[in-house]
mmCIF file of C-alpha atoms in Angstrom:
data_model
loop_
_atom_site.group_PDB
_atom_site.id
_atom_site.type_symbol
_atom_site.label_atom_id
_atom_site.label_comp_id
_atom_site.label_asym_id
_atom_site.label_seq_id
_atom_site.Cartn_x
_atom_site.Cartn_y
_atom_site.Cartn_z
ATOM 1 C CA UNK W 14 30.965 -59.528 -32.467
ATOM 2 C CA UNK W 15 28.275 -60.883 -30.328
ATOM 3 C CA UNK W 16 24.983 -62.648 -31.758
ATOM 4 C CA UNK W 17 23.018 -59.807 -30.249
ATOM 5 C CA UNK W 18 25.432 -57.713 -32.445
ATOM 6 C CA UNK W 19 25.272 -60.279 -35.637
ATOM 7 C CA UNK W 20 20.743 -59.391 -34.797
ATOM 8 C CA UNK W 21 20.859 -55.287 -35.042
ATOM 9 C CA UNK W 22 22.949 -55.476 -38.169
ATOM 10 C CA UNK W 23 20.919 -58.080 -39.906
ATOM 11 C CA UNK W 24 17.526 -56.147 -38.179
ATOM 12 C CA UNK W 25 18.947 -53.015 -39.400
ATOM 13 C CA UNK W 26 18.732 -54.319 -43.312
ATOM 14 C CA UNK W 27 14.982 -55.306 -42.325
ATOM 15 C CA UNK W 28 13.976 -52.099 -41.043
ATOM 16 C CA UNK W 29 15.216 -50.183 -43.608
ATOM 17 C CA UNK W 30 13.616 -52.676 -46.179
ATOM 18 C CA UNK W 31 10.451 -51.377 -44.740
ATOM 19 C CA UNK W 32 11.007 -47.751 -44.770
ATOM 20 C CA UNK W 33 11.658 -48.113 -48.589
ATOM 21 C CA UNK W 34 8.861 -50.147 -49.998
ATOM 22 C CA UNK W 35 6.477 -47.962 -47.949
ATOM 23 C CA UNK W 36 7.587 -44.048 -49.353
ATOM 24 C CA UNK W 37 8.630 -45.808 -52.945
ATOM 25 C CA UNK W 38 5.059 -46.101 -53.942
ATOM 26 C CA UNK W 39 3.907 -42.559 -53.841
ATOM 27 C CA UNK W 40 7.129 -41.638 -55.442
ATOM 28 C CA UNK W 41 6.643 -44.241 -57.715
ATOM 29 C CA UNK W 42 3.471 -42.741 -58.864
ATOM 30 C CA UNK W 43 5.001 -39.386 -58.456
ATOM 31 C CA UNK W 44 7.810 -39.092 -60.432
ATOM 32 C CA UNK W 45 8.352 -42.226 -62.193
ATOM 33 C CA UNK W 46 9.232 -45.903 -61.887
ATOM 34 C CA UNK W 47 12.326 -45.248 -63.979
ATOM 35 C CA UNK W 48 13.653 -42.757 -61.666
ATOM 36 C CA UNK W 49 12.790 -44.650 -58.303
ATOM 37 C CA UNK W 50 15.272 -47.650 -59.675
ATOM 38 C CA UNK W 51 17.654 -45.505 -60.238
ATOM 39 C CA UNK W 52 17.595 -44.095 -56.904
ATOM 40 C CA UNK W 53 17.785 -48.344 -55.800
ATOM 41 C CA UNK W 54 20.975 -48.143 -57.317
ATOM 42 C CA UNK W 55 22.280 -45.020 -55.968
ATOM 43 C CA UNK W 56 21.302 -46.410 -51.843
ATOM 44 C CA UNK W 57 23.297 -49.679 -52.743
ATOM 45 C CA UNK W 58 25.801 -47.881 -53.914
ATOM 46 C CA UNK W 59 25.728 -45.623 -50.891
ATOM 47 C CA UNK W 60 25.024 -48.406 -48.104
ATOM 48 C CA UNK W 61 27.666 -51.434 -49.198
ATOM 49 C CA UNK W 62 30.703 -49.062 -49.631
ATOM 50 C CA UNK W 63 29.851 -47.469 -46.557
ATOM 51 C CA UNK W 64 29.223 -50.645 -44.824
ATOM 52 C CA UNK W 65 32.929 -52.207 -46.108
ATOM 53 C CA UNK W 66 34.735 -49.206 -44.400
ATOM 54 C CA UNK W 67 32.498 -48.947 -41.812
ATOM 55 C CA UNK W 68 34.782 -47.998 -38.685
ATOM 56 C CA UNK W 69 32.312 -48.849 -36.069
ATOM 57 C CA UNK W 70 29.141 -51.068 -34.928
ATOM 58 C CA UNK W 71 26.691 -47.535 -35.280
ATOM 59 C CA UNK W 72 27.892 -46.530 -38.740
ATOM 60 C CA UNK W 73 27.867 -50.218 -40.081
ATOM 61 C CA UNK W 74 24.048 -50.534 -38.685
ATOM 62 C CA UNK W 75 23.466 -47.067 -40.178
ATOM 63 C CA UNK W 76 24.775 -48.129 -43.990
ATOM 64 C CA UNK W 77 23.202 -51.272 -43.736
ATOM 65 C CA UNK W 78 19.868 -49.530 -43.565
ATOM 66 C CA UNK W 79 20.422 -47.781 -46.182
ATOM 67 C CA UNK W 80 21.416 -50.806 -48.666
ATOM 68 C CA UNK W 81 17.931 -51.783 -46.664
ATOM 69 C CA UNK W 82 16.843 -48.552 -48.352
ATOM 70 C CA UNK W 83 17.620 -49.932 -51.652
ATOM 71 C CA UNK W 84 15.940 -53.400 -50.826
ATOM 72 C CA UNK W 85 13.333 -52.276 -49.737
ATOM 73 C CA UNK W 86 12.600 -49.587 -53.499
ATOM 74 C CA UNK W 87 13.488 -52.649 -55.731
ATOM 75 C CA UNK W 88 11.804 -55.072 -54.575
ATOM 76 C CA UNK W 89 8.571 -52.772 -55.207
ATOM 77 C CA UNK W 90 9.827 -50.826 -58.166
ATOM 78 C CA UNK W 91 10.929 -54.275 -59.539
ATOM 79 C CA UNK W 92 7.923 -55.707 -60.244
ATOM 80 C CA UNK W 93 5.868 -53.215 -60.941
ATOM 81 C CA UNK W 94 8.121 -51.366 -63.689
ATOM 82 C CA UNK W 95 7.959 -55.091 -65.369
ATOM 83 C CA UNK W 96 3.965 -55.622 -65.081
ATOM 84 C CA UNK W 97 3.090 -52.386 -66.758
ATOM 85 C CA UNK W 98 6.100 -52.715 -69.735
ATOM 86 C CA UNK W 99 5.904 -56.495 -70.292
ATOM 87 C CA UNK W 100 2.922 -57.482 -72.871
ATOM 88 C CA UNK W 101 0.325 -59.198 -71.683
ATOM 89 C CA UNK W 102 1.234 -62.993 -72.746
ATOM 90 C CA UNK W 103 4.726 -62.905 -71.868
ATOM 91 C CA UNK W 104 3.828 -60.493 -68.310
ATOM 92 C CA UNK W 105 4.071 -63.750 -66.325
ATOM 93 C CA UNK W 106 7.755 -64.915 -67.148
ATOM 94 C CA UNK W 107 8.721 -61.518 -67.279
ATOM 95 C CA UNK W 108 7.845 -60.197 -63.633
ATOM 96 C CA UNK W 109 8.697 -63.981 -62.297
ATOM 97 C CA UNK W 110 12.580 -63.216 -63.812
ATOM 98 C CA UNK W 111 12.278 -60.635 -60.335
ATOM 99 C CA UNK W 112 12.519 -63.521 -58.686
ATOM 100 C CA UNK W 113 14.678 -65.168 -60.295
ATOM 101 C CA UNK W 114 17.406 -62.193 -60.055
ATOM 102 C CA UNK W 115 16.573 -62.645 -56.155
ATOM 103 C CA UNK W 116 17.203 -66.602 -56.009
ATOM 104 C CA UNK W 117 20.232 -66.171 -58.185
ATOM 105 C CA UNK W 118 21.631 -62.983 -55.876
ATOM 106 C CA UNK W 119 20.725 -65.928 -52.891
ATOM 107 C CA UNK W 120 23.139 -68.263 -54.628
ATOM 108 C CA UNK W 121 25.614 -65.838 -55.147
ATOM 109 C CA UNK W 122 25.888 -64.766 -51.434
ATOM 110 C CA UNK W 123 26.358 -68.538 -50.449
ATOM 111 C CA UNK W 124 29.187 -69.002 -52.695
ATOM 112 C CA UNK W 125 31.045 -65.619 -51.140
ATOM 113 C CA UNK W 126 30.200 -66.760 -48.173
ATOM 114 C CA UNK W 127 31.900 -69.809 -48.901
ATOM 115 C CA UNK W 128 34.619 -68.509 -50.204
ATOM 116 C CA UNK W 129 35.123 -65.851 -46.837
ATOM 117 C CA UNK W 130 34.177 -68.413 -44.661
ATOM 118 C CA UNK W 131 38.384 -68.537 -43.902
ATOM 119 C CA UNK W 132 39.426 -65.321 -43.979
ATOM 120 C CA UNK W 133 36.444 -63.844 -42.096
ATOM 121 C CA UNK W 134 37.060 -60.446 -44.233
ATOM 122 C CA UNK W 135 33.520 -58.930 -44.060
ATOM 123 C CA UNK W 136 34.450 -55.673 -46.010
ATOM 124 C CA UNK W 137 35.322 -57.275 -48.938
ATOM 125 C CA UNK W 138 32.279 -59.407 -48.570
ATOM 126 C CA UNK W 139 30.129 -56.440 -48.841
ATOM 127 C CA UNK W 140 32.468 -54.586 -50.808
ATOM 128 C CA UNK W 141 31.186 -56.742 -53.800
ATOM 129 C CA UNK W 142 27.765 -55.549 -53.368
ATOM 130 C CA UNK W 143 28.832 -52.246 -55.606
ATOM 131 C CA UNK W 144 28.929 -54.683 -58.699
ATOM 132 C CA UNK W 145 25.065 -55.876 -59.297
ATOM 133 C CA UNK W 146 24.526 -51.970 -57.642
ATOM 134 C CA UNK W 147 26.568 -50.394 -60.644
ATOM 135 C CA UNK W 148 25.700 -52.237 -63.022
ATOM 136 C CA UNK W 149 22.050 -51.693 -62.273
ATOM 137 C CA UNK W 150 22.906 -47.642 -62.373
ATOM 138 C CA UNK W 151 24.507 -48.399 -65.684
ATOM 139 C CA UNK W 152 21.352 -50.537 -67.077
ATOM 140 C CA UNK W 153 18.739 -47.916 -66.087
ATOM 141 C CA UNK W 154 19.877 -45.591 -68.368
ATOM 142 C CA UNK W 155 18.734 -47.593 -71.098
ATOM 143 C CA UNK W 156 15.458 -48.278 -69.998
ATOM 144 C CA UNK W 157 12.110 -46.607 -71.440
ATOM 145 C CA UNK W 158 9.745 -44.969 -68.490
ATOM 146 C CA UNK W 159 6.744 -47.683 -68.063
ATOM 147 C CA UNK W 160 3.893 -46.653 -70.843
ATOM 148 C CA UNK W 161 1.466 -46.620 -67.664
ATOM 149 C CA UNK W 162 3.076 -44.313 -65.985
ATOM 150 C CA UNK W 163 3.578 -42.006 -69.156
ATOM 151 C CA UNK W 164 -0.502 -42.114 -69.747
ATOM 152 C CA UNK W 165 -1.324 -41.737 -66.072
ATOM 153 C CA UNK W 166 1.035 -38.469 -67.093
ATOM 154 C CA UNK W 167 -0.417 -37.319 -70.289
ATOM 155 C CA UNK W 168 2.675 -38.056 -72.035
ATOM 156 C CA UNK W 169 0.426 -40.267 -74.828
ATOM 157 C CA UNK W 170 2.361 -39.954 -77.795
ATOM 158 C CA UNK W 171 6.019 -40.942 -75.303
ATOM 159 C CA UNK W 172 4.004 -44.416 -73.904
ATOM 160 C CA UNK W 173 3.169 -44.951 -78.385
ATOM 161 C CA UNK W 174 6.764 -45.220 -78.994
ATOM 162 C CA UNK W 175 7.616 -47.252 -75.449
ATOM 163 C CA UNK W 176 5.231 -49.811 -76.836
ATOM 164 C CA UNK W 177 6.047 -50.165 -80.217
ATOM 165 C CA UNK W 178 9.891 -50.345 -78.857
ATOM 166 C CA UNK W 179 9.272 -53.127 -76.289
ATOM 167 C CA UNK W 180 6.648 -55.068 -78.439
ATOM 168 C CA UNK W 181 6.954 -55.024 -82.217
ATOM 169 C CA UNK W 182 4.651 -56.988 -83.094
ATOM 170 C CA UNK W 183 2.242 -54.467 -82.348
ATOM 171 C CA UNK W 184 0.197 -52.867 -84.517
ATOM 172 C CA UNK W 185 0.012 -49.003 -85.032
ATOM 173 C CA UNK W 186 -4.013 -49.726 -84.104
ATOM 174 C CA UNK W 187 -2.946 -52.076 -81.087
ATOM 175 C CA UNK W 188 -0.631 -49.885 -80.109
ATOM 176 C CA UNK W 189 -3.700 -47.087 -80.334
ATOM 177 C CA UNK W 190 -6.009 -48.727 -78.560
ATOM 178 C CA UNK W 191 -3.868 -50.271 -75.606
ATOM 179 C CA UNK W 192 -3.234 -46.556 -74.883
ATOM 180 C CA UNK W 193 -6.533 -45.804 -75.144
ATOM 181 C CA UNK W 194 -7.719 -48.212 -72.250
ATOM 182 C CA UNK W 195 -5.123 -47.029 -70.205
ATOM 183 C CA UNK W 196 -6.503 -43.535 -70.682
ATOM 184 C CA UNK W 197 -9.817 -45.141 -69.664
ATOM 185 C CA UNK W 198 -8.757 -47.065 -67.342
ATOM 186 C CA UNK W 199 -6.827 -44.179 -65.361
ATOM 187 C CA UNK W 200 -10.130 -41.994 -65.247
ATOM 188 C CA UNK W 201 -12.693 -44.665 -63.841
ATOM 189 C CA UNK W 202 -10.261 -44.774 -60.343
ATOM 190 C CA UNK W 203 -8.971 -42.006 -57.146
ATOM 191 C CA UNK W 204 -5.082 -40.939 -56.943
ATOM 192 C CA UNK W 205 -5.584 -40.500 -52.912
ATOM 193 C CA UNK W 206 -4.094 -42.957 -50.352
ATOM 194 C CA UNK W 207 -8.159 -43.520 -49.506
ATOM 195 C CA UNK W 208 -8.589 -45.215 -52.335
ATOM 196 C CA UNK W 209 -6.924 -47.723 -51.585
ATOM 197 C CA UNK W 210 -10.265 -48.739 -49.225
ATOM 198 C CA UNK W 211 -12.282 -47.899 -52.035
ATOM 199 C CA UNK W 212 -14.695 -51.213 -52.956
ATOM 200 C CA UNK W 213 -13.397 -51.696 -56.602
ATOM 201 C CA UNK W 214 -9.422 -52.163 -55.204
ATOM 202 C CA UNK W 215 -10.379 -53.067 -51.487
ATOM 203 C CA UNK W 216 -10.552 -56.849 -52.828
ATOM 204 C CA UNK W 217 -6.817 -57.128 -54.344
ATOM 205 C CA UNK W 218 -6.063 -54.955 -51.776
ATOM 206 C CA UNK W 219 -6.747 -57.618 -50.064
ATOM 207 C CA UNK W 220 -5.604 -59.969 -51.723
ATOM 208 C CA UNK W 221 -2.405 -58.785 -51.989
ATOM 209 C CA UNK W 222 -1.374 -57.687 -48.221
ATOM 210 C CA UNK W 223 -2.711 -61.131 -47.569
ATOM 211 C CA UNK W 224 -0.271 -62.868 -50.322
ATOM 212 C CA UNK W 225 2.442 -60.955 -48.621
ATOM 213 C CA UNK W 226 2.344 -62.175 -45.270
ATOM 214 C CA UNK W 227 1.468 -65.835 -45.938
ATOM 215 C CA UNK W 228 4.880 -65.961 -48.001
ATOM 216 C CA UNK W 229 7.083 -64.762 -45.316
ATOM 217 C CA UNK W 230 4.716 -67.157 -42.470
ATOM 218 C CA UNK W 231 5.046 -70.268 -44.364
ATOM 219 C CA UNK W 232 8.851 -70.547 -43.209
ATOM 220 C CA UNK W 233 10.813 -69.400 -46.472
ATOM 221 C CA UNK W 234 13.537 -66.997 -44.866
ATOM 222 C CA UNK W 235 14.310 -69.132 -41.629
ATOM 223 C CA UNK W 236 15.579 -71.638 -44.098
ATOM 224 C CA UNK W 237 17.525 -68.810 -46.334
ATOM 225 C CA UNK W 238 18.183 -66.877 -43.397
ATOM 226 C CA UNK W 239 19.283 -70.396 -41.153
ATOM 227 C CA UNK W 240 20.241 -72.382 -43.625
ATOM 228 C CA UNK W 241 23.402 -73.495 -42.201
ATOM 229 C CA UNK W 242 22.616 -73.809 -38.975
ATOM 230 C CA UNK W 243 19.347 -75.893 -39.436
ATOM 231 C CA UNK W 244 21.674 -78.426 -41.309
ATOM 232 C CA UNK W 245 24.079 -78.069 -38.291
ATOM 233 C CA UNK W 246 21.303 -79.020 -36.139
ATOM 234 C CA UNK W 247 19.955 -82.042 -38.455
ATOM 235 C CA UNK W 248 23.637 -83.434 -37.895
ATOM 236 C CA UNK W 249 26.211 -81.935 -39.983
ATOM 237 C CA UNK W 250 29.389 -81.968 -38.001
ATOM 238 C CA UNK W 251 31.459 -79.170 -40.188
ATOM 239 C CA UNK W 252 30.460 -76.099 -41.031
ATOM 240 C CA UNK W 253 31.651 -75.889 -44.204
ATOM 241 C CA UNK W 254 29.627 -79.099 -45.176
ATOM 242 C CA UNK W 255 26.203 -77.443 -44.033
ATOM 243 C CA UNK W 256 27.704 -74.238 -46.278
ATOM 244 C CA UNK W 257 27.904 -76.475 -49.241
ATOM 245 C CA UNK W 258 24.527 -78.290 -48.316
ATOM 246 C CA UNK W 259 23.059 -74.377 -48.241
ATOM 247 C CA UNK W 260 24.165 -74.043 -51.893
ATOM 248 C CA UNK W 261 22.772 -76.861 -52.872
ATOM 249 C CA UNK W 262 19.367 -75.441 -51.625
ATOM 250 C CA UNK W 263 20.335 -72.802 -53.937
ATOM 251 C CA UNK W 264 20.930 -74.197 -56.539
ATOM 252 C CA UNK W 265 17.708 -75.903 -56.481
ATOM 253 C CA UNK W 266 16.037 -72.515 -55.715
ATOM 254 C CA UNK W 267 17.325 -71.119 -59.004
ATOM 255 C CA UNK W 268 16.422 -74.270 -61.285
ATOM 256 C CA UNK W 269 12.606 -74.177 -59.857
ATOM 257 C CA UNK W 270 12.626 -70.521 -60.583
ATOM 258 C CA UNK W 271 13.871 -71.056 -64.315
ATOM 259 C CA UNK W 272 10.780 -74.038 -64.082
ATOM 260 C CA UNK W 273 8.476 -71.454 -62.848
ATOM 261 C CA UNK W 274 9.129 -68.620 -65.759
ATOM 262 C CA UNK W 275 8.628 -71.306 -68.160
ATOM 263 C CA UNK W 276 5.416 -72.659 -67.008
ATOM 264 C CA UNK W 277 3.314 -69.281 -65.660
ATOM 265 C CA UNK W 278 2.629 -67.929 -68.364
ATOM 266 C CA UNK W 279 1.412 -71.568 -70.058
ATOM 267 C CA UNK W 280 -0.358 -72.496 -66.420
ATOM 268 C CA UNK W 281 -1.552 -69.792 -64.876
ATOM 269 C CA UNK W 282 -0.807 -68.425 -61.545
ATOM 270 C CA UNK W 283 -3.523 -69.878 -58.989
ATOM 271 C CA UNK W 284 -2.227 -73.507 -60.161
ATOM 272 C CA UNK W 285 1.215 -73.141 -59.405
ATOM 273 C CA UNK W 286 0.808 -71.376 -56.282
ATOM 274 C CA UNK W 287 -1.880 -74.043 -55.603
ATOM 275 C CA UNK W 288 0.694 -76.863 -56.712
ATOM 276 C CA UNK W 289 3.465 -76.024 -54.787
ATOM 277 C CA UNK W 290 1.485 -75.117 -51.404
ATOM 278 C CA UNK W 291 0.777 -79.017 -51.242
ATOM 279 C CA UNK W 292 4.603 -79.269 -51.624
ATOM 280 C CA UNK W 293 5.776 -76.941 -48.994
ATOM 281 C CA UNK W 294 3.297 -78.396 -46.824
ATOM 282 C CA UNK W 295 4.214 -81.638 -46.988
ATOM 283 C CA UNK W 296 7.580 -80.935 -46.840
ATOM 284 C CA UNK W 297 7.535 -78.826 -43.527
ATOM 285 C CA UNK W 298 5.749 -81.819 -42.298
ATOM 286 C CA UNK W 299 8.452 -83.872 -43.547
ATOM 287 C CA UNK W 300 11.294 -81.752 -41.917
ATOM 288 C CA UNK W 301 9.581 -81.517 -38.049
ATOM 289 C CA UNK W 302 9.576 -85.653 -38.481
ATOM 290 C CA UNK W 303 13.211 -85.940 -38.954
ATOM 291 C CA UNK W 304 13.888 -83.507 -35.911
ATOM 292 C CA UNK W 305 11.129 -85.271 -33.669
ATOM 293 C CA UNK W 306 11.565 -89.238 -34.537
ATOM 294 C CA UNK W 307 14.183 -91.084 -32.659
ATOM 295 C CA UNK W 308 16.326 -91.755 -35.343
ATOM 296 C CA UNK W 309 20.390 -91.683 -36.178
ATOM 297 C CA UNK W 310 22.217 -88.426 -36.823
ATOM 298 C CA UNK W 311 23.236 -89.801 -40.270
ATOM 299 C CA UNK W 312 18.899 -90.006 -41.310
ATOM 300 C CA UNK W 313 18.278 -86.531 -39.798
ATOM 301 C CA UNK W 314 20.642 -85.268 -42.182
ATOM 302 C CA UNK W 315 19.358 -86.883 -45.322
ATOM 303 C CA UNK W 316 15.841 -86.217 -44.153
ATOM 304 C CA UNK W 317 16.244 -83.052 -43.567
ATOM 305 C CA UNK W 318 18.826 -81.994 -46.726
ATOM 306 C CA UNK W 319 15.986 -83.726 -48.770
ATOM 307 C CA UNK W 320 12.978 -82.188 -47.509
ATOM 308 C CA UNK W 321 14.614 -78.358 -47.670
ATOM 309 C CA UNK W 322 15.134 -79.514 -51.009
ATOM 310 C CA UNK W 323 11.122 -80.061 -51.691
ATOM 311 C CA UNK W 324 10.230 -77.154 -49.248
ATOM 312 C CA UNK W 325 12.271 -74.487 -51.906
ATOM 313 C CA UNK W 326 11.993 -76.822 -54.767
ATOM 314 C CA UNK W 327 7.815 -75.874 -53.753
ATOM 315 C CA UNK W 328 8.449 -72.139 -52.812
ATOM 316 C CA UNK W 329 10.369 -71.622 -56.486
ATOM 317 C CA UNK W 330 7.666 -72.446 -58.319
ATOM 318 C CA UNK W 331 4.387 -71.703 -56.772
ATOM 319 C CA UNK W 332 4.194 -68.341 -54.250
ATOM 320 C CA UNK W 333 8.218 -67.103 -54.861
ATOM 321 C CA UNK W 334 7.267 -65.690 -57.921
ATOM 322 C CA UNK W 335 3.392 -65.795 -58.268
ATOM 323 C CA UNK W 336 3.020 -63.327 -55.586
ATOM 324 C CA UNK W 337 5.345 -60.873 -56.986
ATOM 325 C CA UNK W 338 3.563 -61.037 -59.733
ATOM 326 C CA UNK W 339 0.151 -60.999 -58.648
ATOM 327 C CA UNK W 340 0.693 -57.644 -56.428
ATOM 328 C CA UNK W 341 2.242 -55.955 -59.691
ATOM 329 C CA UNK W 342 -1.194 -57.215 -62.087
ATOM 330 C CA UNK W 343 -4.182 -57.082 -59.129
ATOM 331 C CA UNK W 344 -3.902 -53.328 -59.119
ATOM 332 C CA UNK W 345 -4.996 -49.763 -60.731
ATOM 333 C CA UNK W 346 -2.742 -48.372 -62.376
ATOM 334 C CA UNK W 347 -3.528 -44.800 -60.559
ATOM 335 C CA UNK W 348 -3.262 -46.482 -57.229
ATOM 336 C CA UNK W 349 -0.772 -49.066 -58.345
ATOM 337 C CA UNK W 350 2.859 -47.999 -56.568
ATOM 338 C CA UNK W 351 0.837 -47.019 -53.556
ATOM 339 C CA UNK W 352 -0.760 -50.355 -53.482
ATOM 340 C CA UNK W 353 2.358 -52.001 -54.112
ATOM 341 C CA UNK W 354 4.052 -50.581 -50.877
ATOM 342 C CA UNK W 355 1.606 -51.950 -48.711
ATOM 343 C CA UNK W 356 1.701 -55.144 -49.863
ATOM 344 C CA UNK W 357 5.529 -55.235 -50.324
ATOM 345 C CA UNK W 358 5.699 -53.126 -46.245
ATOM 346 C CA UNK W 359 3.144 -55.650 -45.229
ATOM 347 C CA UNK W 360 6.420 -58.466 -46.967
ATOM 348 C CA UNK W 361 9.178 -56.769 -45.254
ATOM 349 C CA UNK W 362 7.514 -56.777 -41.627
ATOM 350 C CA UNK W 363 6.855 -60.638 -41.927
ATOM 351 C CA UNK W 364 9.670 -61.244 -43.126
ATOM 352 C CA UNK W 365 11.449 -59.317 -39.795
ATOM 353 C CA UNK W 366 8.819 -61.078 -37.887
ATOM 354 C CA UNK W 367 9.776 -64.424 -38.727
ATOM 355 C CA UNK W 368 13.797 -64.025 -39.198
ATOM 356 C CA UNK W 369 13.715 -62.336 -35.803
ATOM 357 C CA UNK W 370 11.262 -65.335 -33.520
ATOM 358 C CA UNK W 371 12.167 -67.812 -35.222
ATOM 359 C CA UNK W 372 15.189 -69.276 -33.273
ATOM 360 C CA UNK W 373 13.224 -68.425 -30.368
ATOM 361 C CA UNK W 374 10.974 -70.689 -31.481
ATOM 362 C CA UNK W 375 12.829 -73.113 -32.007
ATOM 363 C CA UNK W 376 14.194 -73.176 -28.495
ATOM 364 C CA UNK W 377 10.932 -72.745 -26.359
ATOM 365 C CA UNK W 378 9.050 -74.952 -28.659
ATOM 366 C CA UNK W 379 11.647 -76.991 -30.304
ATOM 367 C CA UNK W 380 12.864 -77.218 -33.760
ATOM 368 C CA UNK W 381 10.058 -80.221 -35.015
ATOM 369 C CA UNK W 382 6.536 -78.179 -33.454
ATOM 370 C CA UNK W 383 8.015 -75.353 -35.476
ATOM 371 C CA UNK W 384 8.404 -76.705 -38.712
ATOM 372 C CA UNK W 385 5.585 -77.922 -38.209
ATOM 373 C CA UNK W 386 3.774 -74.659 -37.095
ATOM 374 C CA UNK W 387 4.725 -73.050 -40.567
ATOM 375 C CA UNK W 388 2.979 -76.360 -42.502
ATOM 376 C CA UNK W 389 0.031 -75.598 -40.571
ATOM 377 C CA UNK W 390 0.514 -71.460 -42.366
ATOM 378 C CA UNK W 391 0.885 -73.212 -45.411
ATOM 379 C CA UNK W 392 -2.554 -74.820 -44.933
ATOM 380 C CA UNK W 393 -4.191 -72.276 -44.593
ATOM 381 C CA UNK W 394 -2.148 -69.985 -47.415
ATOM 382 C CA UNK W 395 -3.630 -73.173 -49.805
ATOM 383 C CA UNK W 396 -7.163 -72.191 -48.517
ATOM 384 C CA UNK W 397 -7.259 -68.944 -48.785
ATOM 385 C CA UNK W 398 -6.076 -68.905 -52.348
ATOM 386 C CA UNK W 399 -8.017 -71.633 -53.534
ATOM 387 C CA UNK W 400 -11.254 -69.587 -52.492
ATOM 388 C CA UNK W 401 -9.734 -65.566 -53.323
ATOM 389 C CA UNK W 402 -7.507 -65.557 -55.825
ATOM 390 C CA UNK W 403 -8.313 -65.084 -59.220
ATOM 391 C CA UNK W 404 -6.204 -66.522 -62.009
ATOM 392 C CA UNK W 405 -4.983 -63.319 -64.070
ATOM 393 C CA UNK W 406 -3.117 -65.535 -66.620
ATOM 394 C CA UNK W 407 -3.509 -64.103 -70.602
ATOM 395 C CA UNK W 408 -5.696 -60.634 -69.129
ATOM 396 C CA UNK W 409 -3.929 -57.222 -69.876
ATOM 397 C CA UNK W 410 -4.085 -54.841 -66.929
ATOM 398 C CA UNK W 411 -6.638 -52.766 -67.892
ATOM 399 C CA UNK W 412 -8.600 -55.523 -68.192
ATOM 400 C CA UNK W 413 -7.887 -57.214 -64.476
ATOM 401 C CA UNK W 414 -8.776 -54.189 -63.144
ATOM 402 C CA UNK W 415 -12.007 -54.107 -65.387
ATOM 403 C CA UNK W 416 -12.686 -58.115 -63.762
ATOM 404 C CA UNK W 417 -12.464 -55.768 -59.811
ATOM 405 C CA UNK W 418 -14.888 -53.068 -61.026
ATOM 406 C CA UNK W 419 -17.546 -56.203 -62.684
ATOM 407 C CA UNK W 420 -16.702 -58.511 -58.808
ATOM 408 C CA UNK W 421 -18.154 -54.878 -57.346
ATOM 409 C CA UNK W 422 -20.940 -55.955 -54.610
ATOM 410 C CA UNK W 423 -20.721 -59.301 -56.082
ATOM 411 C CA UNK W 424 -20.320 -62.753 -53.478
ATOM 412 C CA UNK W 425 -19.991 -65.532 -55.468
ATOM 413 C CA UNK W 426 -16.770 -67.662 -55.188
ATOM 414 C CA UNK W 427 -14.034 -65.675 -57.587
ATOM 415 C CA UNK W 428 -13.683 -67.022 -61.190
ATOM 416 C CA UNK W 429 -10.832 -69.789 -61.680
ATOM 417 C CA UNK W 430 -10.098 -68.978 -65.096
ATOM 418 C CA UNK W 431 -7.669 -67.165 -67.254
ATOM 419 C CA UNK W 432 -9.246 -65.091 -70.700
ATOM 420 C CA UNK W 433 -6.662 -65.694 -73.247
ATOM 421 C CA UNK W 434 -7.345 -61.850 -74.230
ATOM 422 C CA UNK W 435 -4.587 -58.920 -76.951
ATOM 423 C CA UNK W 436 -1.063 -58.625 -75.837
#
């Protein structure tokens, strides 16, 4: 198929993801987090099977769009569900497992690409996606509903059972107090979409949407989508060599995400994010130099590999997991689904824009200026995080909600220190 058709098929997934993220928040608040995870699994199964058997390009675009719907739903509901079920002391690491699943899936896709690179059997490549979809659908039958959603819908006794199941260390008194805290927090907030602009929610919404956009315009998915192309531009002679280099990027992505999981509840969200952004900005500057300086192709290739690995490592330890963690923590339970939908739509929308503009930017500006442009966006992100993003380490979701109430009407800089609290 032509490059244009490839772009249309790829864009179909991203458009579907935007739509899925947009509709899933309100549905998750209405029918529950668990049912939405099941819905995502069903969409994945329909989409990947349909893609594998698509008789023509229009059918493939539609079925890939269905896969995109599942991606949009799952990308929002996954972090949301984990954050509401996990104990506060473990929430950062557990929510970051969502990012580990994403990076592992990306690495697996690189390996599948390598396995089928010579055969061109794209139907098998798509069809294999039914395996994780079936595992998700089967696994959700063993998962409890979110205790916070249960309390918000008047099912406190069920919520107590879930809390005792997911955190055996909690005493009966702590479970009762946690349910009271959740119930109290739900009474403080409006539930309509207009509540997203309420003074106590607006700052959190701004941070979530800004992080969503920053995560994409700093260039991560240009690396993920176009890594083989970038390596070929840098001087790798064969497609197989560039695929192997890309697999190296995927391995680093997974390993550094594991590091982030180990650190996020120890050192905090801000430290990881700010440190990672410094590494991203530095590596983007180096990548730009690699393409700008008149050096030998072999040297350019070596510098590109090192620069991309540092960039991926820095992203994987910071902006990758911390974005999804923050948007799952900072909103009140009454509008958490809707607010996360807004942030997730912004994320996928920015993803779509970056994916559609990268090759155009390279053609019109050059490879080096394109990487430097992403570097400028990374510096802007660092300033934003340093000035506006609070630390949430060790706080319960209800304590984070109370933080925004206390901040209402205040113009002093936000606290940058988390407070260790009861689980």
